């Protein structure tokens, strides 16, 4: 008796062997789709590219340390009104930025106006949610900055200091 040859696609071993390359191709297509769909936000901090090296620029942090600046941030129970108290007078208007840890489109900027030499007040443009927010306080001339972190569900206040302190 002669055995009839079956076509390759009817053999279970052929499909078992092809299963792995097909899974790899489908996984690759899925990763390309995810990469095209999602937007990796930009890094919000002071970085400069010099040649092939990316370094953090700390001049504004050092300027705040030289000035001896510290601040305390407080948010009202309505989670919209912001009070800021500095330890030294610095000017009439400050800029406070709420930096989301992973999504730059959720970042919010607040302009704080002086109520007295060291007391400032401002209003948030939108709701913060429950993320852990980075705080970045600077003057309008961008000569110095103070940083801190804030989680609305844990506390409605946070200290701000020069980075590295």
PDB file of C-alpha atoms in Angstrom:
ATOM      1  CA  UNK A   1       0.000   0.000   0.000  1.00  0.00           C
ATOM      2  CA  UNK A   2       1.059   3.412  -0.828  1.00  0.00           C
ATOM      3  CA  UNK A   3       0.556   6.262   1.617  1.00  0.00           C
ATOM      4  CA  UNK A   4      -0.895   9.393   0.195  1.00  0.00           C
ATOM      5  CA  UNK A   5       0.983  12.563   0.972  1.00  0.00           C
ATOM      6  CA  UNK A   6      -1.036  15.241   2.718  1.00  0.00           C
ATOM      7  CA  UNK A   7      -0.491  18.911   1.929  1.00  0.00           C
ATOM      8  CA  UNK A   8       1.685  20.732   4.519  1.00  0.00           C
ATOM      9  CA  UNK A   9      -1.160  22.866   5.873  1.00  0.00           C
ATOM     10  CA  UNK A  10      -3.059  19.788   7.010  1.00  0.00           C
ATOM     11  CA  UNK A  11      -0.234  18.668   9.280  1.00  0.00           C
ATOM     12  CA  UNK A  12      -0.640  19.676  12.967  1.00  0.00           C
ATOM     13  CA  UNK A  13       3.141  19.940  13.399  1.00  0.00           C
ATOM     14  CA  UNK A  14       3.381  22.610  10.717  1.00  0.00           C
ATOM     15  CA  UNK A  15       0.879  24.788  12.570  1.00  0.00           C
ATOM     16  CA  UNK A  16       2.611  24.129  15.896  1.00  0.00           C
ATOM     17  CA  UNK A  17       5.922  25.336  14.460  1.00  0.00           C
ATOM     18  CA  UNK A  18       4.308  28.348  12.739  1.00  0.00           C
ATOM     19  CA  UNK A  19       2.441  29.368  15.899  1.00  0.00           C
ATOM     20  CA  UNK A  20       5.500  31.107  17.424  1.00  0.00           C
ATOM     21  CA  UNK A  21       6.453  33.316  14.451  1.00  0.00           C
ATOM     22  CA  UNK A  22       2.785  34.258  13.930  1.00  0.00           C
ATOM     23  CA  UNK A  23       2.472  35.231  17.631  1.00  0.00           C
ATOM     24  CA  UNK A  24       5.636  37.353  17.343  1.00  0.00           C
ATOM     25  CA  UNK A  25       4.308  39.156  14.266  1.00  0.00           C
ATOM     26  CA  UNK A  26       0.934  39.852  15.928  1.00  0.00           C
ATOM     27  CA  UNK A  27       2.705  41.112  19.075  1.00  0.00           C
ATOM     28  CA  UNK A  28       4.874  43.421  16.978  1.00  0.00           C
ATOM     29  CA  UNK A  29       1.834  44.842  15.165  1.00  0.00           C
ATOM     30  CA  UNK A  30       0.141  45.412  18.527  1.00  0.00           C
ATOM     31  CA  UNK A  31       3.204  47.266  19.916  1.00  0.00           C
ATOM     32  CA  UNK A  32       3.416  49.476  16.817  1.00  0.00           C
ATOM     33  CA  UNK A  33      -0.289  50.344  17.201  1.00  0.00           C
ATOM     34  CA  UNK A  34       0.167  51.178  20.917  1.00  0.00           C
ATOM     35  CA  UNK A  35       3.231  53.351  20.183  1.00  0.00           C
ATOM     36  CA  UNK A  36       1.419  55.250  17.441  1.00  0.00           C
ATOM     37  CA  UNK A  37      -1.712  55.753  19.555  1.00  0.00           C
ATOM     38  CA  UNK A  38      -0.121  56.941  22.812  1.00  0.00           C
ATOM     39  CA  UNK A  39       1.693  60.210  23.371  1.00  0.00           C
ATOM     40  CA  UNK A  40       4.712  60.206  25.637  1.00  0.00           C
ATOM     41  CA  UNK A  41       4.626  63.629  27.266  1.00  0.00           C
ATOM     42  CA  UNK A  42       7.632  65.860  27.392  1.00  0.00           C
ATOM     43  CA  UNK A  43       9.821  65.979  30.463  1.00  0.00           C
ATOM     44  CA  UNK A  44       9.056  69.073  32.525  1.00  0.00           C
ATOM     45  CA  UNK A  45      12.291  70.099  34.157  1.00  0.00           C
ATOM     46  CA  UNK A  46      15.468  72.003  33.374  1.00  0.00           C
ATOM     47  CA  UNK A  47      17.491  69.833  30.995  1.00  0.00           C
ATOM     48  CA  UNK A  48      19.937  70.866  28.291  1.00  0.00           C
ATOM     49  CA  UNK A  49      21.428  68.773  25.513  1.00  0.00           C
ATOM     50  CA  UNK A  50      25.087  69.451  24.939  1.00  0.00           C
ATOM     51  CA  UNK A  51      26.444  67.283  22.145  1.00  0.00           C
ATOM     52  CA  UNK A  52      25.353  63.729  22.914  1.00  0.00           C
ATOM     53  CA  UNK A  53      25.017  64.388  26.641  1.00  0.00           C
ATOM     54  CA  UNK A  54      21.811  65.423  28.351  1.00  0.00           C
ATOM     55  CA  UNK A  55      22.402  67.182  31.659  1.00  0.00           C
ATOM     56  CA  UNK A  56      20.135  68.763  34.210  1.00  0.00           C
ATOM     57  CA  UNK A  57      20.582  72.518  34.561  1.00  0.00           C
ATOM     58  CA  UNK A  58      20.476  73.430  38.243  1.00  0.00           C
ATOM     59  CA  UNK A  59      21.132  77.186  37.995  1.00  0.00           C
ATOM     60  CA  UNK A  60      17.574  78.160  39.024  1.00  0.00           C
ATOM     61  CA  UNK A  61      17.659  75.758  41.981  1.00  0.00           C
ATOM     62  CA  UNK A  62      21.018  77.168  43.089  1.00  0.00           C
ATOM     63  CA  UNK A  63      19.685  80.723  42.761  1.00  0.00           C
ATOM     64  CA  UNK A  64      16.769  79.883  45.078  1.00  0.00           C
ATOM     65  CA  UNK A  65      19.186  78.314  47.580  1.00  0.00           C
ATOM     66  CA  UNK A  66      21.442  81.406  47.463  1.00  0.00           C
ATOM     67  CA  UNK A  67      18.418  83.617  48.135  1.00  0.00           C
ATOM     68  CA  UNK A  68      17.434  81.323  51.015  1.00  0.00           C
ATOM     69  CA  UNK A  69      13.898  80.865  49.680  1.00  0.00           C
ATOM     70  CA  UNK A  70      11.351  78.430  51.080  1.00  0.00           C
ATOM     71  CA  UNK A  71       7.584  78.391  50.680  1.00  0.00           C
ATOM     72  CA  UNK A  72       4.536  76.627  52.036  1.00  0.00           C
ATOM     73  CA  UNK A  73       1.671  75.765  49.709  1.00  0.00           C
ATOM     74  CA  UNK A  74      -1.905  75.306  50.997  1.00  0.00           C
ATOM     75  CA  UNK A  75      -5.091  74.493  49.096  1.00  0.00           C
ATOM     76  CA  UNK A  76      -8.565  75.334  50.411  1.00  0.00           C
ATOM     77  CA  UNK A  77     -11.152  72.600  50.956  1.00  0.00           C
ATOM     78  CA  UNK A  78     -12.782  73.578  47.634  1.00  0.00           C
ATOM     79  CA  UNK A  79      -9.545  72.369  45.943  1.00  0.00           C
ATOM     80  CA  UNK A  80      -9.519  75.426  43.715  1.00  0.00           C
ATOM     81  CA  UNK A  81      -8.061  78.279  45.803  1.00  0.00           C
ATOM     82  CA  UNK A  82      -4.324  78.218  46.460  1.00  0.00           C
ATOM     83  CA  UNK A  83      -2.485  80.093  49.206  1.00  0.00           C
ATOM     84  CA  UNK A  84       1.281  80.365  49.209  1.00  0.00           C
ATOM     85  CA  UNK A  85       3.493  81.832  51.915  1.00  0.00           C
ATOM     86  CA  UNK A  86       7.139  82.618  51.166  1.00  0.00           C
ATOM     87  CA  UNK A  87       9.760  83.187  53.832  1.00  0.00           C
ATOM     88  CA  UNK A  88      11.080  86.317  51.997  1.00  0.00           C
ATOM     89  CA  UNK A  89       9.526  88.938  49.713  1.00  0.00           C
ATOM     90  CA  UNK A  90      10.293  88.289  46.022  1.00  0.00           C
ATOM     91  CA  UNK A  91       7.873  90.246  43.849  1.00  0.00           C
ATOM     92  CA  UNK A  92       4.215  90.705  42.941  1.00  0.00           C
ATOM     93  CA  UNK A  93       3.451  87.707  40.698  1.00  0.00           C
ATOM     94  CA  UNK A  94       4.611  84.102  40.826  1.00  0.00           C
ATOM     95  CA  UNK A  95       3.943  81.072  38.632  1.00  0.00           C
ATOM     96  CA  UNK A  96       3.018  77.721  40.189  1.00  0.00           C
ATOM     97  CA  UNK A  97       2.914  74.692  37.938  1.00  0.00           C
ATOM     98  CA  UNK A  98       1.265  71.382  38.850  1.00  0.00           C
ATOM     99  CA  UNK A  99       3.194  68.691  36.987  1.00  0.00           C
ATOM    100  CA  UNK A 100       1.460  65.340  36.443  1.00  0.00           C
ATOM    101  CA  UNK A 101       3.897  62.425  36.869  1.00  0.00           C
ATOM    102  CA  UNK A 102       3.095  60.715  33.558  1.00  0.00           C
ATOM    103  CA  UNK A 103       0.769  62.811  31.381  1.00  0.00           C
ATOM    104  CA  UNK A 104       1.913  66.287  30.371  1.00  0.00           C
ATOM    105  CA  UNK A 105      -1.522  67.196  28.963  1.00  0.00           C
ATOM    106  CA  UNK A 106      -2.863  67.210  32.557  1.00  0.00           C
ATOM    107  CA  UNK A 107      -0.282  69.762  33.788  1.00  0.00           C
ATOM    108  CA  UNK A 108      -1.784  73.002  35.102  1.00  0.00           C
ATOM    109  CA  UNK A 109      -0.317  76.472  35.590  1.00  0.00           C
ATOM    110  CA  UNK A 110      -1.540  78.979  38.147  1.00  0.00           C
ATOM    111  CA  UNK A 111      -0.589  82.626  38.385  1.00  0.00           C
ATOM    112  CA  UNK A 112      -0.277  83.688  42.022  1.00  0.00           C
ATOM    113  CA  UNK A 113      -0.799  87.345  42.904  1.00  0.00           C
ATOM    114  CA  UNK A 114       0.605  89.011  45.996  1.00  0.00           C
ATOM    115  CA  UNK A 115      -1.741  89.756  48.882  1.00  0.00           C
ATOM    116  CA  UNK A 116       1.165  91.080  50.942  1.00  0.00           C
ATOM    117  CA  UNK A 117       4.964  90.946  50.598  1.00  0.00           C
ATOM    118  CA  UNK A 118       5.112  87.196  51.281  1.00  0.00           C
ATOM    119  CA  UNK A 119       1.493  85.961  50.878  1.00  0.00           C
ATOM    120  CA  UNK A 120       0.169  84.934  47.470  1.00  0.00           C
ATOM    121  CA  UNK A 121      -3.175  83.618  46.229  1.00  0.00           C
ATOM    122  CA  UNK A 122      -4.437  82.034  42.997  1.00  0.00           C
ATOM    123  CA  UNK A 123      -7.146  79.795  41.502  1.00  0.00           C
ATOM    124  CA  UNK A 124      -6.722  76.463  39.757  1.00  0.00           C
ATOM    125  CA  UNK A 125      -8.159  76.335  36.232  1.00  0.00           C
ATOM    126  CA  UNK A 126      -9.387  72.728  36.642  1.00  0.00           C
ATOM    127  CA  UNK A 127      -9.619  69.733  38.935  1.00  0.00           C
ATOM    128  CA  UNK A 128      -6.467  67.881  39.950  1.00  0.00           C
ATOM    129  CA  UNK A 129      -7.729  64.371  40.605  1.00  0.00           C
ATOM    130  CA  UNK A 130      -5.863  62.007  42.920  1.00  0.00           C
ATOM    131  CA  UNK A 131      -2.409  61.756  41.317  1.00  0.00           C
ATOM    132  CA  UNK A 132       0.805  62.674  43.089  1.00  0.00           C
ATOM    133  CA  UNK A 133       1.617  66.093  41.634  1.00  0.00           C
ATOM    134  CA  UNK A 134       4.976  67.747  41.313  1.00  0.00           C
ATOM    135  CA  UNK A 135       4.972  71.443  42.262  1.00  0.00           C
ATOM    136  CA  UNK A 136       7.219  73.928  40.493  1.00  0.00           C
ATOM    137  CA  UNK A 137       7.183  77.524  41.793  1.00  0.00           C
ATOM    138  CA  UNK A 138       9.080  80.234  39.918  1.00  0.00           C
ATOM    139  CA  UNK A 139       9.167  83.970  39.489  1.00  0.00           C
ATOM    140  CA  UNK A 140       8.005  85.537  36.221  1.00  0.00           C
ATOM    141  CA  UNK A 141      11.592  86.181  35.106  1.00  0.00           C
ATOM    142  CA  UNK A 142      12.410  82.469  35.623  1.00  0.00           C
ATOM    143  CA  UNK A 143      15.499  83.282  37.691  1.00  0.00           C
ATOM    144  CA  UNK A 144      14.810  80.848  40.549  1.00  0.00           C
ATOM    145  CA  UNK A 145      12.497  77.967  41.385  1.00  0.00           C
ATOM    146  CA  UNK A 146      11.246  75.933  44.323  1.00  0.00           C
ATOM    147  CA  UNK A 147       9.953  72.386  44.057  1.00  0.00           C
ATOM    148  CA  UNK A 148       7.808  70.021  46.062  1.00  0.00           C
ATOM    149  CA  UNK A 149       5.273  67.235  45.709  1.00  0.00           C
ATOM    150  CA  UNK A 150       1.628  67.117  46.604  1.00  0.00           C
ATOM    151  CA  UNK A 151      -1.028  64.402  46.828  1.00  0.00           C
ATOM    152  CA  UNK A 152      -4.524  65.933  47.253  1.00  0.00           C
ATOM    153  CA  UNK A 153      -6.065  62.832  48.823  1.00  0.00           C
ATOM    154  CA  UNK A 154      -3.487  62.817  51.652  1.00  0.00           C
ATOM    155  CA  UNK A 155      -2.984  66.485  52.470  1.00  0.00           C
ATOM    156  CA  UNK A 156      -3.973  69.940  51.250  1.00  0.00           C
ATOM    157  CA  UNK A 157      -0.564  71.481  51.950  1.00  0.00           C
ATOM    158  CA  UNK A 158       3.075  70.929  51.039  1.00  0.00           C
ATOM    159  CA  UNK A 159       6.464  72.594  51.568  1.00  0.00           C
ATOM    160  CA  UNK A 160       8.434  73.935  48.606  1.00  0.00           C
ATOM    161  CA  UNK A 161      12.238  74.071  48.670  1.00  0.00           C
ATOM    162  CA  UNK A 162      15.108  74.380  46.218  1.00  0.00           C
ATOM    163  CA  UNK A 163      15.838  71.003  44.594  1.00  0.00           C
ATOM    164  CA  UNK A 164      18.417  69.011  46.507  1.00  0.00           C
ATOM    165  CA  UNK A 165      17.474  70.345  49.947  1.00  0.00           C
TER     166      UNK A 165
END
